[in-house]
CSV table of C-alpha atoms and ligand atoms in Angstrom, one decimal:
chain,number,residue,atom,x,y,z
A,61,MET,CA,44.2,4.6,-54.4
A,62,SER,CA,43.9,7.0,-52.0
A,63,LEU,CA,41.0,8.1,-50.7
A,64,PRO,CA,40.2,12.0,-50.7
A,65,LEU,CA,39.7,12.9,-47.5
A,66,ARG,CA,37.3,15.0,-46.0
A,67,PRO,CA,37.8,17.9,-43.1
A,68,PRO,CA,36.3,15.9,-40.3
A,69,LEU,CA,35.0,18.9,-38.6
A,70,SER,CA,32.4,19.6,-41.2
A,71,LEU,CA,31.1,16.0,-41.2
A,72,GLY,CA,30.8,16.8,-37.4
A,73,LEU,CA,29.2,19.8,-37.4
A,74,GLY,CA,26.7,18.4,-39.8
A,75,SER,CA,25.8,15.5,-38.4
A,76,LEU,CA,25.1,17.2,-35.3
A,77,LEU,CA,23.2,19.8,-36.6
A,78,LEU,CA,21.1,17.0,-38.5
A,79,LEU,CA,20.9,15.2,-35.3
A,80,LEU,CA,19.8,18.4,-33.3
A,81,LEU,CA,17.4,18.9,-35.9
A,82,LEU,CA,15.7,15.1,-35.8
A,83,LEU,CA,16.1,15.5,-31.8
A,84,LEU,CA,13.8,18.5,-31.7
A,85,LEU,CA,10.9,17.1,-34.1
A,86,ALA,CA,11.6,13.6,-32.6
A,87,THR,CA,10.6,16.1,-29.2
A,88,THR,CA,7.8,18.0,-30.9
A,89,ALA,CA,6.2,15.0,-32.5
A,90,TYR,CA,6.1,13.4,-28.8
A,91,SER,CA,4.5,16.9,-27.3
A,92,GLN,CA,2.0,16.7,-29.4
A,93,THR,CA,1.1,12.6,-29.0
A,94,ASP,CA,1.6,13.2,-25.4
A,95,GLY,CA,-1.1,15.1,-23.4
A,96,CYS,CA,-3.8,17.1,-23.9
A,97,SER,CA,-2.4,18.1,-27.1
A,98,ALA,CA,-3.1,15.1,-29.3
A,99,ASP,CA,-6.6,14.4,-30.6
A,100,PRO,CA,-7.8,10.8,-31.0
A,101,SER,CA,-10.9,11.7,-32.6
A,102,SER,CA,-9.5,10.4,-36.0
A,103,VAL,CA,-9.2,6.7,-34.3
A,104,LEU,CA,-12.4,6.6,-32.4
A,105,PRO,CA,-16.2,6.5,-33.6
A,106,LEU,CA,-17.8,10.3,-34.2
A,107,ALA,CA,-20.2,10.2,-30.6
A,108,TYR,CA,-16.0,10.5,-29.2
A,109,ASN,CA,-15.6,13.6,-30.8
A,110,THR,CA,-12.7,14.1,-28.4
A,111,SER,CA,-12.3,17.6,-29.8
A,112,GLN,CA,-16.0,18.5,-28.0
A,113,LEU,CA,-14.5,17.3,-24.7
A,114,ALA,CA,-12.7,18.8,-22.1
A,115,CYS,CA,-9.2,17.8,-21.0
A,116,ARG,CA,-7.5,16.8,-18.1
A,117,PRO,CA,-4.3,15.0,-17.4
A,118,ILE,CA,-5.0,13.3,-14.3
A,119,TRP,CA,-2.3,10.9,-13.0
A,120,ASN,CA,1.4,9.2,-14.7
A,121,ASN,CA,0.5,9.6,-18.6
A,122,PHE,CA,-3.4,9.2,-18.0
A,123,ILE,CA,-5.4,11.9,-19.6
A,124,LEU,CA,-9.2,12.3,-18.9
A,125,ARG,CA,-11.5,13.6,-21.8
A,126,TYR,CA,-15.3,14.3,-20.9
A,127,SER,CA,-18.3,15.8,-20.9
A,128,GLN,CA,-21.4,15.8,-19.4
A,129,SER,CA,-24.9,16.3,-21.0
A,130,GLU,CA,-28.4,17.6,-20.1
A,131,ASP,CA,-29.5,13.8,-19.1
A,132,HIS,CA,-26.6,13.2,-17.1
A,133,VAL,CA,-24.4,11.1,-19.7
A,134,LEU,CA,-21.1,11.2,-19.0
A,135,THR,CA,-19.2,10.9,-22.3
A,136,ILE,CA,-15.5,9.7,-20.7
A,137,VAL,CA,-12.1,8.8,-23.3
A,138,LEU,CA,-9.4,8.0,-21.2
A,139,SER,CA,-5.9,8.1,-22.6
A,140,THR,CA,-2.4,6.8,-21.5
A,141,VAL,CA,0.5,5.1,-23.0
A,142,TYR,CA,0.0,0.9,-23.5
A,143,THR,CA,2.5,-1.5,-24.7
A,144,VAL,CA,0.6,-4.3,-22.9
A,145,GLY,CA,-2.0,-5.1,-20.3
A,146,TRP,CA,-5.2,-3.8,-19.4
A,147,VAL,CA,-6.0,-0.4,-18.0
A,148,GLY,CA,-8.8,0.6,-16.1
A,149,MET,CA,-11.4,3.5,-14.5
A,150,GLY,CA,-13.4,3.1,-11.4
A,151,PHE,CA,-16.1,4.9,-9.9
A,152,SER,CA,-16.2,4.5,-6.2
A,153,LYS,CA,-17.9,6.0,-3.2
A,154,ASP,CA,-15.1,6.6,-0.8
A,155,GLY,CA,-11.9,5.8,-3.0
A,156,SER,CA,-11.7,2.5,-2.2
A,157,MET,CA,-11.3,0.1,-4.7
A,158,ILE,CA,-13.7,-3.0,-2.6
A,159,GLY,CA,-17.6,-2.4,-3.5
A,160,SER,CA,-16.6,0.0,-7.0
A,161,SER,CA,-17.1,-0.4,-10.7
A,162,ALA,CA,-14.5,-0.1,-13.4
A,163,MET,CA,-14.3,0.0,-17.2
A,164,VAL,CA,-11.4,-1.9,-18.1
A,165,GLY,CA,-9.7,-1.9,-21.6
A,166,TRP,CA,-7.0,-4.1,-23.1
A,167,ILE,CA,-5.4,-5.5,-26.3
A,168,GLY,CA,-5.9,-9.7,-25.9
A,169,LYS,CA,-3.0,-11.9,-27.3
A,170,THR,CA,-4.3,-12.2,-30.1
A,171,GLY,CA,-4.7,-8.7,-31.0
A,172,ARG,CA,-8.3,-8.3,-29.9
A,173,PRO,CA,-9.4,-5.1,-28.3
A,174,HIS,CA,-11.6,-5.3,-25.2
A,175,ILE,CA,-13.2,-3.4,-23.0
A,176,GLN,CA,-15.8,-4.8,-20.4
A,177,PRO,CA,-17.7,-3.1,-17.0
A,178,PHE,CA,-16.2,-4.8,-14.2
A,179,TYR,CA,-17.5,-5.4,-10.7
A,180,LEU,CA,-15.1,-4.6,-8.0
A,181,GLY,CA,-16.4,-7.0,-5.1
A,182,GLY,CA,-13.0,-7.4,-3.5
A,183,GLN,CA,-9.2,-7.5,-3.8
A,184,SER,CA,-8.7,-10.6,-5.6
A,185,THR,CA,-8.9,-11.9,-9.0
A,186,LYS,CA,-12.2,-13.8,-8.5
A,187,GLU,CA,-14.0,-11.2,-7.0
A,188,VAL,CA,-13.1,-8.8,-9.6
A,189,VAL,CA,-16.0,-9.6,-12.3
A,190,VAL,CA,-17.6,-8.6,-15.3
A,191,SER,CA,-20.8,-7.2,-14.5
A,192,GLU,CA,-23.2,-5.4,-17.1
A,193,SER,CA,-25.4,-4.3,-14.2
A,194,HIS,CA,-23.1,-1.7,-11.7
A,195,LEU,CA,-22.5,0.5,-14.8
A,196,LEU,CA,-24.9,1.9,-16.9
A,197,THR,CA,-24.1,1.9,-20.3
A,198,THR,CA,-25.5,3.7,-22.9
A,199,SER,CA,-26.6,2.7,-26.7
A,200,ILE,CA,-23.2,3.9,-27.9
A,201,PRO,CA,-21.0,0.9,-27.3
A,202,PRO,CA,-17.7,1.6,-25.6
A,203,VAL,CA,-14.7,1.5,-27.6
A,204,VAL,CA,-11.2,0.7,-27.2
A,205,VAL,CA,-8.4,1.8,-29.5
A,206,VAL,CA,-4.3,1.7,-29.5
A,207,TYR,CA,-3.0,4.1,-31.5
A,208,MET,CA,0.7,5.7,-31.9
A,209,ALA,CA,1.6,3.5,-28.5
A,210,HIS,CA,-1.5,5.0,-26.6
A,211,ILE,CA,-4.6,3.0,-25.6
A,212,HIS,CA,-7.8,5.1,-25.7
A,213,LEU,CA,-10.9,4.0,-23.7
A,214,ALA,CA,-14.1,5.4,-24.9
A,215,PHE,CA,-17.6,5.2,-23.0
A,216,GLN,CA,-20.4,6.4,-22.0
A,217,LEU,CA,-22.2,6.1,-18.9
A,218,LYS,CA,-26.1,7.1,-17.8
A,219,PHE,CA,-26.4,8.7,-14.1
A,220,SER,CA,-29.5,9.7,-12.5
A,221,ALA,CA,-28.5,12.5,-11.3
A,222,PRO,CA,-25.7,15.3,-12.1
A,223,VAL,CA,-22.2,14.1,-11.6
A,224,THR,CA,-20.1,16.8,-9.8
A,225,LYS,CA,-17.5,15.1,-7.3
A,226,GLN,CA,-16.9,11.8,-7.8
A,227,GLU,CA,-13.8,9.7,-6.6
A,228,LEU,CA,-12.2,8.0,-9.2
A,229,LEU,CA,-10.0,4.8,-9.6
A,230,PHE,CA,-7.1,5.0,-11.8
A,231,ALA,CA,-5.3,1.2,-12.3
A,232,PHE,CA,-3.3,-0.7,-15.1
A,233,GLY,CA,-1.7,-3.9,-14.8
A,234,THR,CA,1.1,-5.3,-17.2
A,235,SER,CA,-0.3,-8.9,-17.5
A,236,ILE,CA,-3.1,-9.6,-20.6
A,237,PRO,CA,-6.3,-10.6,-19.2
A,238,VAL,CA,-7.6,-14.3,-20.2
A,239,LYS,CA,-11.3,-15.2,-20.3
A,240,ASN,CA,-11.9,-11.7,-18.6
A,241,ARG,CA,-10.0,-12.5,-15.5
A,242,LEU,CA,-7.6,-9.5,-14.6
A,243,LYS,CA,-4.3,-9.6,-12.7
A,244,LYS,CA,-3.3,-7.3,-10.0
A,245,HIS,CA,-2.3,-3.6,-11.1
A,246,SER,CA,1.1,-2.7,-11.5
A,247,ASP,CA,0.1,0.8,-9.8
A,248,ARG,CA,-3.1,2.4,-9.1
A,249,THR,CA,-4.5,5.7,-7.6
A,250,SER,CA,-8.1,7.6,-6.3
A,251,ILE,CA,-8.7,10.8,-6.9
A,252,ASN,CA,-11.8,13.2,-5.8
A,253,PHE,CA,-12.5,14.9,-9.4
A,254,ASP,CA,-14.9,17.4,-10.1
A,255,PHE,CA,-16.6,17.1,-13.1
A,256,SER,CA,-18.5,20.5,-13.2
A,257,ALA,CA,-15.2,22.3,-12.4
A,258,GLY,CA,-12.7,20.1,-13.9
A,259,THR,CA,-10.5,20.1,-10.8
A,260,SER,CA,-9.1,17.1,-8.7
A,261,SER,CA,-8.4,16.7,-5.3
A,262,ALA,CA,-6.8,14.3,-3.3
A,263,SER,CA,-9.2,11.4,-2.7
A,264,ALA,CA,-10.9,10.6,0.4
A,265,TYR,CA,-9.3,7.5,0.4
A,266,PRO,CA,-6.9,7.6,4.0
A,267,TYR,CA,-3.6,6.5,2.0
A,268,GLN,CA,-1.6,8.5,4.5
A,269,LEU,CA,-3.3,7.1,7.7
A,270,LYS,CA,-3.0,3.2,6.5
A,271,LYS,CA,0.8,4.2,6.2
A,272,THR,CA,1.0,5.6,10.0
A,273,HIS,CA,-1.1,3.2,10.9
A,274,GLY,CA,1.4,0.2,9.6
A,275,VAL,CA,4.6,2.2,10.2
A,276,LEU,CA,3.7,3.4,14.1
A,277,ASN,CA,3.3,0.1,14.7
A,278,ILE,CA,5.5,-2.0,13.1
A,279,PHE,CA,8.0,0.5,14.7
A,280,GLY,CA,6.8,0.2,18.3
A,281,TRP,CA,5.5,-3.2,18.7
A,282,GLY,CA,7.8,-5.0,16.1
A,283,VAL,CA,11.4,-2.7,16.6
A,284,LEU,CA,11.1,-1.1,19.6
A,285,LEU,CA,9.7,-3.5,22.2
A,286,PRO,CA,11.4,-6.4,21.3
A,287,ILE,CA,15.2,-4.4,21.6
A,288,GLY,CA,13.7,-3.6,25.1
A,289,ALA,CA,13.1,-6.8,26.0
A,290,ILE,CA,16.2,-8.1,24.5
A,291,ILE,CA,18.0,-5.8,26.3
A,292,ALA,CA,16.1,-6.6,29.6
A,293,ARG,CA,17.1,-10.6,29.9
A,294,TYR,CA,20.8,-10.2,28.0
A,295,CYS,CA,21.8,-6.9,29.8
A,296,LYS,CA,21.5,-7.9,33.7
A,297,GLN,CA,25.3,-7.6,34.1
A,298,LYS,CA,25.3,-4.0,33.4
A,299,ASP,CA,23.2,-3.0,36.6
A,300,PRO,CA,21.5,-0.5,36.7
A,301,LEU,CA,22.1,0.5,33.5
A,302,TRP,CA,19.9,-2.1,31.8
A,303,TYR,CA,17.1,-0.9,33.9
A,304,TYR,CA,17.0,2.7,32.8
A,305,LEU,CA,17.4,1.5,29.1
A,306,HIS,CA,14.6,-1.3,29.3
A,307,GLY,CA,12.4,0.7,30.7
A,308,VAL,CA,12.8,4.1,28.7
A,309,ILE,CA,12.7,1.6,25.5
A,310,GLN,CA,9.5,0.3,26.5
A,311,PHE,CA,8.1,3.2,27.6
A,312,ILE,CA,8.7,5.0,23.9
A,313,GLY,CA,7.7,1.9,22.1
A,314,PHE,CA,4.7,1.5,24.3
A,315,PHE,CA,3.4,4.9,23.5
A,316,ILE,CA,4.4,4.6,19.5
A,317,GLY,CA,2.5,1.6,19.6
A,318,LEU,CA,-0.3,2.9,21.3
A,319,ALA,CA,-0.5,5.8,18.8
A,320,GLY,CA,-0.6,2.9,16.2
A,321,VAL,CA,-3.6,1.1,17.6
A,322,VAL,CA,-5.5,4.7,18.0
A,323,ALA,CA,-4.2,5.0,14.2
A,324,GLY,CA,-5.9,1.7,13.3
A,325,ILE,CA,-9.0,2.6,15.2
A,326,ALA,CA,-9.4,5.4,13.2
A,327,LEU,CA,-8.4,3.7,9.8
A,328,TYR,CA,-11.5,1.3,10.7
A,329,ASP,CA,-13.7,4.2,11.1
A,330,LYS,CA,-13.0,5.2,7.5
A,331,LEU,CA,-12.7,2.0,5.4
A,332,HIS,CA,-15.0,-0.2,7.7
A,333,ALA,CA,-12.8,-3.1,6.3
A,334,ASN,CA,-13.6,-6.5,7.2
A,335,VAL,CA,-10.5,-7.1,9.4
A,336,SER,CA,-11.8,-8.5,12.7
A,337,ALA,CA,-9.0,-11.1,13.5
A,338,HIS,CA,-6.5,-8.6,13.0
A,339,ARG,CA,-8.3,-5.7,14.8
A,340,GLY,CA,-9.3,-8.0,17.5
A,341,LEU,CA,-5.9,-9.1,17.8
A,342,GLY,CA,-4.5,-5.6,17.7
A,343,ILE,CA,-7.0,-4.4,20.9
A,344,PHE,CA,-5.7,-7.6,23.1
A,345,ILE,CA,-2.1,-6.9,22.3
A,346,LEU,CA,-2.6,-3.3,23.2
A,347,VAL,CA,-4.3,-4.7,26.7
A,348,LEU,CA,-1.5,-6.9,27.2
A,349,GLY,CA,0.6,-3.7,27.0
A,350,ILE,CA,-1.1,-1.8,29.4
A,351,LEU,CA,-1.2,-4.6,31.7
A,352,GLN,CA,3.0,-4.5,31.5
A,353,VAL,CA,3.0,-1.0,32.2
A,354,LEU,CA,0.9,-0.9,35.0
A,355,ALA,CA,2.9,-3.8,36.7
A,356,ILE,CA,5.8,-1.5,36.9
A,357,PHE,CA,3.7,0.4,39.3
A,358,LEU,CA,2.8,-2.9,41.3
A,359,ARG,CA,6.0,-4.1,41.2
A,360,PRO,CA,7.1,-5.7,44.6
A,361,ASP,CA,10.3,-5.6,46.3
A,362,LYS,CA,13.1,-7.8,45.3
A,363,ASP,CA,13.6,-9.5,48.5
A,364,SER,CA,9.8,-9.8,48.7
A,365,LYS,CA,8.5,-13.5,48.4
A,366,ILE,CA,5.8,-12.6,45.9
A,367,ARG,CA,8.5,-11.2,43.6
A,368,ARG,CA,9.2,-14.6,42.1
A,369,TYR,CA,5.1,-14.4,40.7
A,370,TRP,CA,5.6,-10.6,39.7
A,371,ASN,CA,8.5,-11.4,37.5
A,372,TRP,CA,6.9,-14.9,35.5
A,373,TYR,CA,3.9,-12.9,35.3
A,374,HIS,CA,5.6,-9.7,33.9
A,375,HIS,CA,7.6,-11.9,31.3
A,376,TRP,CA,5.4,-14.3,29.8
A,377,VAL,CA,2.7,-11.2,29.3
A,378,GLY,CA,5.6,-9.2,27.7
A,379,ARG,CA,6.5,-12.3,25.4
A,380,THR,CA,3.1,-13.2,24.7
A,381,ALA,CA,2.5,-9.6,23.4
A,382,LEU,CA,5.7,-9.8,21.9
A,383,PHE,CA,4.9,-13.1,19.7
A,384,LEU,CA,1.5,-11.8,18.6
A,385,ALA,CA,2.5,-8.3,17.6
A,386,VAL,CA,4.5,-10.5,15.2
A,387,VAL,CA,1.6,-12.5,14.2
A,388,ASN,CA,-0.5,-9.4,13.8
A,389,ILE,CA,2.2,-7.4,12.1
A,390,PHE,CA,2.0,-9.9,8.9
A,391,LEU,CA,-1.7,-10.2,9.5
A,392,GLY,CA,-1.9,-6.3,9.1
A,393,ILE,CA,0.5,-6.3,6.1
A,394,GLN,CA,-1.8,-9.1,5.0
A,395,VAL,CA,-5.1,-7.2,4.9
A,396,GLY,CA,-3.7,-4.2,4.2
A,397,GLY,CA,-2.0,-5.8,0.9
A,398,THR,CA,0.9,-3.5,1.0
A,399,SER,CA,3.3,-4.4,-1.2
A,400,ASP,CA,6.1,-7.3,-0.7
A,401,SER,CA,8.6,-4.9,0.2
A,402,TRP,CA,6.9,-4.7,3.8
A,403,LYS,CA,6.8,-8.0,4.3
A,404,VAL,CA,10.7,-8.4,3.1
A,405,GLY,CA,11.6,-5.5,5.5
A,406,TYR,CA,9.9,-6.2,8.4
A,407,SER,CA,11.1,-10.2,7.9
A,408,VAL,CA,14.6,-9.1,7.9
A,409,ASN,CA,14.2,-6.7,11.0
A,410,LEU,CA,12.3,-10.0,12.6
A,411,ALA,CA,15.3,-12.2,11.9
A,412,VAL,CA,17.8,-10.3,12.8
A,413,LEU,CA,16.4,-9.6,16.4
A,414,PHE,CA,15.3,-13.8,16.4
A,415,VAL,CA,19.3,-14.4,15.7
A,416,THR,CA,20.6,-11.7,17.9
A,417,ALA,CA,18.3,-13.1,21.0
A,418,VAL,CA,19.3,-16.9,20.1
A,419,ILE,CA,22.9,-16.0,20.3
A,420,LEU,CA,22.7,-14.1,23.5
A,421,GLU,CA,20.8,-17.0,25.1
A,422,VAL,CA,23.9,-19.1,24.3
A,423,PHE,CA,26.0,-16.8,25.9
A,424,LEU,CA,23.6,-16.2,28.5
A,425,TRP,CA,23.5,-20.0,29.4
A,426,THR,CA,27.0,-20.8,28.7
A,427,ARG,CA,27.7,-17.9,31.7
A,428,TRP,CA,25.4,-19.6,33.9
A,429,SER,CA,26.7,-22.9,33.6
A,430,LYS,CA,30.4,-21.3,34.7
A,431,LYS,CA,28.7,-19.9,37.4
A,432,THR,CA,29.3,-16.0,36.7
A,433,VAL,CA,25.9,-15.1,36.4
A,434,ASP,CA,22.6,-15.5,37.9
A,435,PRO,CA,20.5,-18.7,36.5
A,436,PRO,CA,18.7,-17.1,33.5
A,437,THR,CA,14.6,-16.7,34.6
A,438,PHE,CA,11.3,-17.3,32.9
B,529,HEM,C1,-8.0,-8.6,-10.4
B,529,HEM,C2,-8.0,-7.4,-10.3
B,529,HEM,C3,-7.6,-6.5,-9.1
B,529,HEM,C4,-7.0,-7.2,-8.1
B,529,HEM,C5,-6.1,-8.7,-7.9
B,529,HEM,C6,-6.8,-6.1,-7.2
B,529,HEM,C7,-6.0,-5.9,-5.7
B,529,HEM,C8,-5.8,-4.8,-4.6
B,529,HEM,C9,-5.4,-5.2,-3.7
B,529,HEM,C10,-4.6,-6.3,-3.3
B,529,HEM,C11,-5.6,-3.7,-3.5
B,529,HEM,C12,-4.9,-3.2,-1.9
B,529,HEM,C13,-3.5,-3.3,-1.8
B,529,HEM,C14,-2.9,-1.8,-2.6
B,529,HEM,O1,-3.2,-1.0,-2.2
B,529,HEM,O2,-2.1,-2.1,-3.7
B,529,HEM,C15,-5.8,-3.0,-4.1
B,529,HEM,C16,-6.2,-1.5,-3.7
B,529,HEM,C17,-6.7,-0.6,-5.0
B,529,HEM,N1,-7.1,-1.0,-6.4
B,529,HEM,FE1,-7.5,-3.0,-7.1
B,529,HEM,N2,-7.4,-5.0,-7.8
B,529,HEM,C18,-7.8,-5.0,-8.7
B,529,HEM,C19,-8.3,-4.2,-9.9
B,529,HEM,C20,-8.5,-3.1,-9.5
B,529,HEM,C21,-8.9,-2.0,-10.6
B,529,HEM,C22,-9.9,-3.0,-12.2
B,529,HEM,C23,-9.0,-0.9,-10.1
B,529,HEM,C24,-9.3,0.0,-10.7
B,529,HEM,C25,-10.0,0.8,-11.9
B,529,HEM,C26,-8.5,-1.2,-8.8
B,529,HEM,C27,-8.2,0.1,-8.1
B,529,HEM,C28,-7.4,-0.1,-6.7
B,529,HEM,C29,-7.3,0.9,-6.1
B,529,HEM,C30,-7.4,3.1,-6.3
B,529,HEM,C31,-6.8,0.8,-4.9
B,529,HEM,C32,-6.3,1.4,-3.7
B,529,HEM,C33,-7.5,2.1,-2.6
B,529,HEM,C34,-7.8,0.5,-2.3
B,529,HEM,O3,-6.9,-0.4,-1.0
B,529,HEM,O4,-9.0,0.4,-2.1
B,529,HEM,N3,-8.1,-2.4,-8.8
B,529,HEM,N4,-6.3,-3.5,-5.1
B,530,HEM,C1,-0.4,-4.0,17.6
B,530,HEM,C2,-1.6,-4.1,17.0
B,530,HEM,C3,-1.6,-3.9,15.7
B,530,HEM,C4,0.0,-4.0,14.8
B,530,HEM,C5,0.5,-4.3,14.9
B,530,HEM,C6,-0.8,-3.7,13.2
B,530,HEM,C7,-0.5,-4.0,12.2
B,530,HEM,C8,-0.6,-3.3,10.9
B,530,HEM,C9,0.0,-3.4,9.3
B,530,HEM,C10,1.3,-3.7,9.1
B,530,HEM,C11,-1.2,-2.8,8.4
B,530,HEM,C12,-0.7,-2.7,7.1
B,530,HEM,C13,-0.6,-1.1,6.9
B,530,HEM,C14,-0.6,-1.0,5.2
B,530,HEM,O1,-1.3,-1.7,4.5
B,530,HEM,O2,0.2,0.4,4.8
B,530,HEM,C15,-2.3,-2.6,9.3
B,530,HEM,C16,-3.5,-2.4,8.3
B,530,HEM,C17,-4.7,-2.2,8.8
B,530,HEM,N1,-5.2,-2.3,10.3
B,530,HEM,FE1,-4.0,-2.8,11.9
B,530,HEM,N2,-2.4,-3.4,13.3
B,530,HEM,C18,-2.5,-3.2,14.8
B,530,HEM,C19,-3.9,-3.1,15.5
B,530,HEM,C20,-5.3,-2.4,15.0
B,530,HEM,C21,-6.0,-2.4,15.1
B,530,HEM,C22,-6.3,-2.0,16.8
B,530,HEM,C23,-7.3,-1.9,14.2
B,530,HEM,C24,-8.6,-1.8,14.1
B,530,HEM,C25,-9.7,-1.2,14.9
B,530,HEM,C26,-6.4,-2.1,13.0
B,530,HEM,C27,-6.8,-1.7,11.5
B,530,HEM,C28,-6.4,-1.9,10.8
B,530,HEM,C29,-6.9,-1.6,9.3
B,530,HEM,C30,-8.3,-1.3,8.7
B,530,HEM,C31,-5.9,-1.5,8.2
B,530,HEM,C32,-6.0,-1.7,6.8
B,530,HEM,C33,-7.0,-2.8,6.1
B,530,HEM,C34,-7.1,-2.5,4.8
B,530,HEM,O3,-6.3,-1.9,4.2
B,530,HEM,O4,-8.2,-3.3,4.7
B,530,HEM,N3,-5.2,-2.1,13.3
B,530,HEM,N4,-2.1,-2.8,10.2
């Protein structure tokens, strides 16, 4: 028995229309659950009636709803897309995490909702601790609800004066906290929010300065200056080209490194970070760099008797500075808590420089043993 043939076009067109309709419905439904148009009031206690709150999209998928009463009570409902892990909102003096307090919410392994005030004493798991005393809540208990793939953290905070411009922190982590211990965030930001005008602006936290400081120092002390040193040691047969290249590269490298240290001093003024080893080493490296540049002007003649000592001095001060710069770059990446990509990128650069130097050193010694070049200097 043969089946009746249906015209393929009508099936295609019908399904296409149906598909389009479904897509349209899905997007409308999504847009209603996304942003300020979705109202989570129905799933929150009456005290957090979100229709009475002002609403602002704040960062990523984070939506901030808030109101402030005459007696300086802030009612906050923070909503964002949620699958697993924790979501937090912090209050900071200057946009930095250290010394701030945050309300953090999550759904535990067994499905139990948790919302807790934390004190962020430092940037390690053990320094981020539950503390009732740093954020003053009211008699209305904080709640956390997950509804339609969104998490809503609702809480009230009591302040002693009207809250206007405030540095807010937002962060989320993807691992579920155990015993109120958080693991580091997957992403975070600081925002300066004006609760009276409902506007937000860039935080006072010097994100850009920190990056500039790291990039300038890595490029100056970690890339250009070692390349200049490699040229000076291994390209002497190309006289006087090696000399000019070395001079120009070290000059540029030194000024980029100097700018990096100046940025470091400005960063330290803003953050007052506890980075004494990194700071001290950075200033010492800069002093060695200045000595290297000054030495150029005090260089004795090639045939002078004391030229040997000058060479010895210039080479060893230079090598010490470069070695300490490697240490300080890793130290800086450590104290700055920069993502692992910095560590990986710099390590690759270091490995390439190191392998190149080893290969060229072997060449130098073999050529010297064949007496085609002068003995390598130290
Ligand atoms: C145990 C939990 C936490 C750990 C281990 C941790 C660790 C860190 C580290 C290492 C940094 C510097 C590197 C970077 O910028 O990524 C940092 C920065 C930051 N964290 Fe956290 N954090 C935790 C919890 C939180 C919470 C709960 C918030 C806010 C709700 C937060 C907000 C921030 C912000 C805004 C920054 C950038 C500003 C700054 O460096 O001070 N952190 N955190
Ligand atoms: C050769 C000199 C130096 C090198 C190679 C160096 C390198 C670095 C690097 C790679 C970072 C990480 C940057 C980032 O997270 O984006 C960093 C962070 C930092 N450096 Fe330096 N630095 C030097 C000198 C200095 C000096 C002299 C100071 C202060 C006077 C300083 C203060 C800081 C501060 C405050 C941070 C951020 C720490 C934090 O986030 O808590 N650095 N440095």
